[in-house]
mmCIF file of C-alpha atoms in Angstrom:
data_model
loop_
_atom_site.group_PDB
_atom_site.id
_atom_site.type_symbol
_atom_site.label_atom_id
_atom_site.label_comp_id
_atom_site.label_asym_id
_atom_site.label_seq_id
_atom_site.Cartn_x
_atom_site.Cartn_y
_atom_site.Cartn_z
ATOM 1 C CA UNK A 165 161.918 14.874 -68.279
ATOM 2 C CA UNK A 166 158.516 13.500 -69.315
ATOM 3 C CA UNK A 167 155.448 15.632 -69.464
ATOM 4 C CA UNK A 168 152.099 14.039 -68.649
ATOM 5 C CA UNK A 169 148.910 14.564 -70.608
ATOM 6 C CA UNK A 170 147.650 17.041 -68.066
ATOM 7 C CA UNK A 171 150.678 19.283 -68.453
ATOM 8 C CA UNK A 172 152.274 18.210 -65.220
ATOM 9 C CA UNK A 173 155.749 16.888 -64.834
ATOM 10 C CA UNK A 174 155.763 13.114 -64.619
ATOM 11 C CA UNK A 175 157.319 11.788 -61.440
ATOM 12 C CA UNK A 176 156.942 15.037 -59.510
ATOM 13 C CA UNK A 177 155.656 14.762 -55.896
ATOM 14 C CA UNK A 178 152.019 15.819 -55.457
ATOM 15 C CA UNK A 179 151.501 19.151 -53.744
ATOM 16 C CA UNK A 180 150.503 18.750 -50.079
ATOM 17 C CA UNK A 181 147.387 20.869 -49.439
ATOM 18 C CA UNK A 182 146.663 19.992 -45.791
ATOM 19 C CA UNK A 183 146.910 22.852 -43.307
ATOM 20 C CA UNK A 184 149.150 22.604 -40.221
ATOM 21 C CA UNK A 185 147.255 21.869 -36.983
ATOM 22 C CA UNK A 186 146.029 24.828 -34.963
ATOM 23 C CA UNK A 187 147.454 25.638 -31.533
ATOM 24 C CA UNK A 188 144.412 24.221 -29.663
ATOM 25 C CA UNK A 189 144.766 20.987 -31.618
ATOM 26 C CA UNK A 190 148.482 20.837 -30.795
ATOM 27 C CA UNK A 191 147.717 21.405 -27.103
ATOM 28 C CA UNK A 192 145.098 18.684 -27.163
ATOM 29 C CA UNK A 193 147.485 16.201 -28.822
ATOM 30 C CA UNK A 194 150.176 16.970 -26.248
ATOM 31 C CA UNK A 195 147.781 16.449 -23.341
ATOM 32 C CA UNK A 196 146.466 13.232 -24.897
ATOM 33 C CA UNK A 197 150.039 11.994 -25.240
ATOM 34 C CA UNK A 198 150.875 12.923 -21.663
ATOM 35 C CA UNK A 199 147.742 11.156 -20.447
ATOM 36 C CA UNK A 200 148.659 7.997 -22.375
ATOM 37 C CA UNK A 201 152.205 8.083 -20.999
ATOM 38 C CA UNK A 202 150.909 8.588 -17.465
ATOM 39 C CA UNK A 203 148.456 5.685 -17.692
ATOM 40 C CA UNK A 204 151.102 3.412 -19.240
ATOM 41 C CA UNK A 205 153.622 4.233 -16.506
ATOM 42 C CA UNK A 206 151.060 3.712 -13.736
ATOM 43 C CA UNK A 207 150.168 0.325 -15.226
ATOM 44 C CA UNK A 208 153.804 -0.755 -14.794
ATOM 45 C CA UNK A 209 153.991 0.237 -11.112
ATOM 46 C CA UNK A 210 152.731 -3.146 -9.790
ATOM 47 C CA UNK A 211 155.822 -4.742 -11.384
ATOM 48 C CA UNK A 212 158.068 -2.862 -8.944
ATOM 49 C CA UNK A 213 158.879 -4.082 -5.456
ATOM 50 C CA UNK A 214 156.002 -3.232 -3.168
ATOM 51 C CA UNK A 215 158.026 -0.845 -1.010
ATOM 52 C CA UNK A 216 158.662 1.390 -4.050
ATOM 53 C CA UNK A 217 155.189 1.350 -5.587
ATOM 54 C CA UNK A 218 153.587 4.255 -3.716
ATOM 55 C CA UNK A 219 156.637 6.477 -4.262
ATOM 56 C CA UNK A 220 156.571 5.606 -7.975
ATOM 57 C CA UNK A 221 152.873 6.457 -8.290
ATOM 58 C CA UNK A 222 153.402 9.829 -6.622
ATOM 59 C CA UNK A 223 156.420 10.555 -8.814
ATOM 60 C CA UNK A 224 154.510 9.737 -12.012
ATOM 61 C CA UNK A 225 151.611 11.967 -10.942
ATOM 62 C CA UNK A 226 153.956 14.831 -10.016
ATOM 63 C CA UNK A 227 155.779 14.623 -13.362
ATOM 64 C CA UNK A 228 152.470 14.533 -15.239
ATOM 65 C CA UNK A 229 151.217 17.580 -13.352
ATOM 66 C CA UNK A 230 154.420 19.470 -14.138
ATOM 67 C CA UNK A 231 154.139 18.751 -17.862
ATOM 68 C CA UNK A 232 150.351 19.170 -18.164
ATOM 69 C CA UNK A 233 148.974 21.126 -15.192
ATOM 70 C CA UNK A 234 145.460 20.148 -14.224
ATOM 71 C CA UNK A 235 145.404 17.008 -16.353
ATOM 72 C CA UNK A 236 144.837 14.741 -13.367
ATOM 73 C CA UNK A 237 142.216 16.947 -11.696
ATOM 74 C CA UNK A 238 138.790 15.284 -11.434
ATOM 75 C CA UNK A 239 136.127 16.623 -13.743
ATOM 76 C CA UNK A 240 133.834 19.154 -12.047
ATOM 77 C CA UNK A 241 130.564 17.779 -10.795
ATOM 78 C CA UNK A 242 127.638 18.631 -13.036
ATOM 79 C CA UNK A 243 125.474 21.511 -11.894
ATOM 80 C CA UNK A 244 122.383 20.320 -10.047
ATOM 81 C CA UNK A 245 119.213 20.337 -12.076
ATOM 82 C CA UNK A 246 116.928 23.291 -11.317
ATOM 83 C CA UNK A 247 114.103 22.574 -8.941
ATOM 84 C CA UNK A 248 110.835 21.917 -10.761
ATOM 85 C CA UNK A 249 108.329 24.742 -10.754
ATOM 86 C CA UNK A 250 105.604 24.284 -8.154
ATOM 87 C CA UNK A 251 102.392 22.810 -9.475
ATOM 88 C CA UNK A 252 99.531 25.328 -9.658
ATOM 89 C CA UNK A 253 96.741 24.854 -7.174
ATOM 90 C CA UNK A 254 94.262 22.354 -8.598
ATOM 91 C CA UNK A 255 90.951 23.827 -9.679
ATOM 92 C CA UNK A 256 88.120 22.384 -7.598
ATOM 93 C CA UNK A 257 85.643 20.380 -9.658
ATOM 94 C CA UNK A 258 83.157 20.453 -11.228
ATOM 95 C CA UNK A 259 83.371 24.201 -11.793
ATOM 96 C CA UNK A 260 84.355 24.764 -15.465
ATOM 97 C CA UNK A 261 87.506 26.656 -16.414
ATOM 98 C CA UNK A 262 85.375 29.236 -18.235
ATOM 99 C CA UNK A 263 83.721 30.394 -15.010
ATOM 100 C CA UNK A 264 85.005 33.550 -13.332
ATOM 101 C CA UNK A 265 83.268 32.804 -10.013
ATOM 102 C CA UNK A 266 82.426 29.372 -8.589
ATOM 103 C CA UNK A 267 80.064 28.492 -5.745
ATOM 104 C CA UNK A 268 80.010 25.106 -4.007
ATOM 105 C CA UNK A 269 76.648 25.029 -2.214
ATOM 106 C CA UNK A 270 77.279 21.717 -0.434
ATOM 107 C CA UNK A 271 80.711 22.871 0.745
ATOM 108 C CA UNK A 272 79.470 26.420 1.545
ATOM 109 C CA UNK A 273 82.430 28.024 -0.183
ATOM 110 C CA UNK A 274 83.172 30.206 -3.188
ATOM 111 C CA UNK A 275 86.235 31.374 -5.109
ATOM 112 C CA UNK A 276 87.339 33.420 -8.096
ATOM 113 C CA UNK A 277 89.439 32.025 -10.907
ATOM 114 C CA UNK A 278 91.399 33.180 -13.966
ATOM 115 C CA UNK A 279 91.935 30.853 -16.912
ATOM 116 C CA UNK A 280 90.786 27.906 -14.845
ATOM 117 C CA UNK A 281 93.215 28.589 -11.964
ATOM 118 C CA UNK A 282 92.046 29.776 -8.551
ATOM 119 C CA UNK A 283 92.881 33.466 -8.112
ATOM 120 C CA UNK A 284 91.062 34.172 -4.833
ATOM 121 C CA UNK A 285 89.651 31.898 -2.125
ATOM 122 C CA UNK A 286 87.996 29.591 -1.513
ATOM 123 C CA UNK A 287 86.176 31.577 1.204
ATOM 124 C CA UNK A 288 83.239 30.693 3.431
ATOM 125 C CA UNK A 289 79.712 31.616 2.360
ATOM 126 C CA UNK A 290 76.129 31.050 3.379
ATOM 127 C CA UNK A 291 73.546 30.358 0.710
ATOM 128 C CA UNK A 292 69.763 30.289 0.721
ATOM 129 C CA UNK A 293 67.729 28.127 3.036
ATOM 130 C CA UNK A 294 66.003 25.102 1.456
ATOM 131 C CA UNK A 295 62.657 26.021 -0.021
ATOM 132 C CA UNK A 296 61.070 27.151 -3.314
ATOM 133 C CA UNK A 297 61.389 30.861 -2.493
ATOM 134 C CA UNK A 298 64.693 30.920 -0.582
ATOM 135 C CA UNK A 299 66.982 28.291 -2.077
ATOM 136 C CA UNK A 300 69.953 29.539 -4.121
ATOM 137 C CA UNK A 301 69.619 28.346 -7.730
ATOM 138 C CA UNK A 302 72.275 26.076 -9.210
ATOM 139 C CA UNK A 303 73.628 26.240 -12.730
ATOM 140 C CA UNK A 304 75.539 28.598 -15.002
ATOM 141 C CA UNK A 305 74.726 32.316 -14.821
ATOM 142 C CA UNK A 306 76.151 35.665 -15.932
ATOM 143 C CA UNK A 307 76.828 38.767 -13.870
ATOM 144 C CA UNK A 308 74.034 41.171 -14.776
ATOM 145 C CA UNK A 309 74.849 44.352 -12.840
ATOM 146 C CA UNK A 310 76.436 45.638 -9.629
ATOM 147 C CA UNK A 311 75.259 48.050 -6.914
ATOM 148 C CA UNK A 312 77.709 49.146 -4.228
ATOM 149 C CA UNK A 313 75.199 50.420 -1.624
ATOM 150 C CA UNK A 314 72.253 48.151 -2.371
ATOM 151 C CA UNK A 315 69.231 47.490 -0.136
ATOM 152 C CA UNK A 316 66.574 44.793 -0.293
ATOM 153 C CA UNK A 317 63.121 46.357 -0.635
ATOM 154 C CA UNK A 318 61.608 42.873 -0.385
ATOM 155 C CA UNK A 319 63.070 42.446 3.095
ATOM 156 C CA UNK A 320 62.389 45.816 4.769
ATOM 157 C CA UNK A 321 65.290 47.622 3.078
ATOM 158 C CA UNK A 322 67.853 45.225 4.553
ATOM 159 C CA UNK A 323 71.363 46.314 3.534
ATOM 160 C CA UNK A 324 73.113 44.392 0.727
ATOM 161 C CA UNK A 325 76.487 46.162 0.387
ATOM 162 C CA UNK A 326 78.660 45.340 -2.644
ATOM 163 C CA UNK A 327 75.875 43.480 -4.444
ATOM 164 C CA UNK A 328 76.886 41.610 -7.606
ATOM 165 C CA UNK A 329 73.730 40.270 -9.259
ATOM 166 C CA UNK A 330 73.854 37.113 -11.354
ATOM 167 C CA UNK A 331 70.108 36.729 -12.038
ATOM 168 C CA UNK A 332 67.264 39.172 -12.666
ATOM 169 C CA UNK A 333 65.330 37.564 -9.805
ATOM 170 C CA UNK A 334 67.345 39.231 -7.068
ATOM 171 C CA UNK A 335 70.124 36.657 -6.534
ATOM 172 C CA UNK A 336 73.486 38.269 -5.817
ATOM 173 C CA UNK A 337 76.790 38.018 -4.024
ATOM 174 C CA UNK A 338 76.827 40.618 -1.257
ATOM 175 C CA UNK A 339 78.223 41.363 2.159
ATOM 176 C CA UNK A 340 76.380 39.469 4.889
ATOM 177 C CA UNK A 341 76.930 37.081 7.756
ATOM 178 C CA UNK A 342 78.380 33.877 6.228
ATOM 179 C CA UNK A 343 77.175 31.958 9.271
ATOM 180 C CA UNK A 344 73.492 32.852 8.701
ATOM 181 C CA UNK A 345 71.479 31.399 5.785
ATOM 182 C CA UNK A 346 70.303 33.887 3.195
ATOM 183 C CA UNK A 347 67.023 34.197 1.311
ATOM 184 C CA UNK A 348 68.681 33.014 -1.902
ATOM 185 C CA UNK A 349 71.733 35.255 -2.220
ATOM 186 C CA UNK A 350 75.348 34.390 -1.428
ATOM 187 C CA UNK A 351 76.510 35.960 1.843
ATOM 188 C CA UNK A 352 80.180 36.968 1.930
ATOM 189 C CA UNK A 353 82.425 38.508 4.576
ATOM 190 C CA UNK A 354 83.231 42.195 4.091
ATOM 191 C CA UNK A 355 86.661 41.566 2.551
ATOM 192 C CA UNK A 356 85.362 38.846 0.234
ATOM 193 C CA UNK A 357 82.385 40.985 -0.830
ATOM 194 C CA UNK A 358 84.684 43.876 -1.737
ATOM 195 C CA UNK A 359 86.987 41.556 -3.708
ATOM 196 C CA UNK A 360 84.086 40.002 -5.626
ATOM 197 C CA UNK A 361 82.591 43.440 -6.316
ATOM 198 C CA UNK A 362 85.891 44.798 -7.651
ATOM 199 C CA UNK A 363 86.787 41.665 -9.632
ATOM 200 C CA UNK A 364 83.536 40.623 -11.306
ATOM 201 C CA UNK A 365 82.143 42.489 -14.296
ATOM 202 C CA UNK A 366 78.838 42.204 -16.187
ATOM 203 C CA UNK A 367 78.960 39.175 -18.467
ATOM 204 C CA UNK A 368 81.355 37.154 -16.295
ATOM 205 C CA UNK A 369 80.251 33.549 -15.833
ATOM 206 C CA UNK A 370 79.097 32.433 -12.385
ATOM 207 C CA UNK A 371 78.820 28.684 -11.872
ATOM 208 C CA UNK A 372 76.881 27.345 -8.882
ATOM 209 C CA UNK A 373 76.729 23.636 -8.085
#
């Protein structure tokens, strides 16, 4: 008996280190083999007399199903893709995303927004009549202060409920008839005036265009 340089016995078979296949691998190999046998047998069916072909196909399928149940079942249809989320309502232009309240004088409407997305409205308004002393100013403003039970001393103590001022010259959102022009303020319906009063805080941007 010869001994090799590494101390091993010359001529001895190498040790096999591979592990035996797992049970899932065995099952997969069996099903693959059954599938191959099924397909091979079905490919030979056209060689039979025509009157025996359908019976042969059914017999091959039945035998395959007995050996490997479910092998011939069609693959399940993929789950339908989830419906896309609805697009958020587009923000009317040109009111900037930074504004908390927007007023469209030409369209006689106003709305509130959060992060550039409309959160309330648009609702109908009436703005000031054309003229140097009555026209509603356009531009970017800030809420200055709020008075729930306000009156206008300039106009014979006319009521201005839920007033939200955005200038120091008397311009404000307040409850009023949205079908009647104002003297420079923004007239809102009762519900809209309450919502604006509760939602807007001093420092919030008001953009009027």
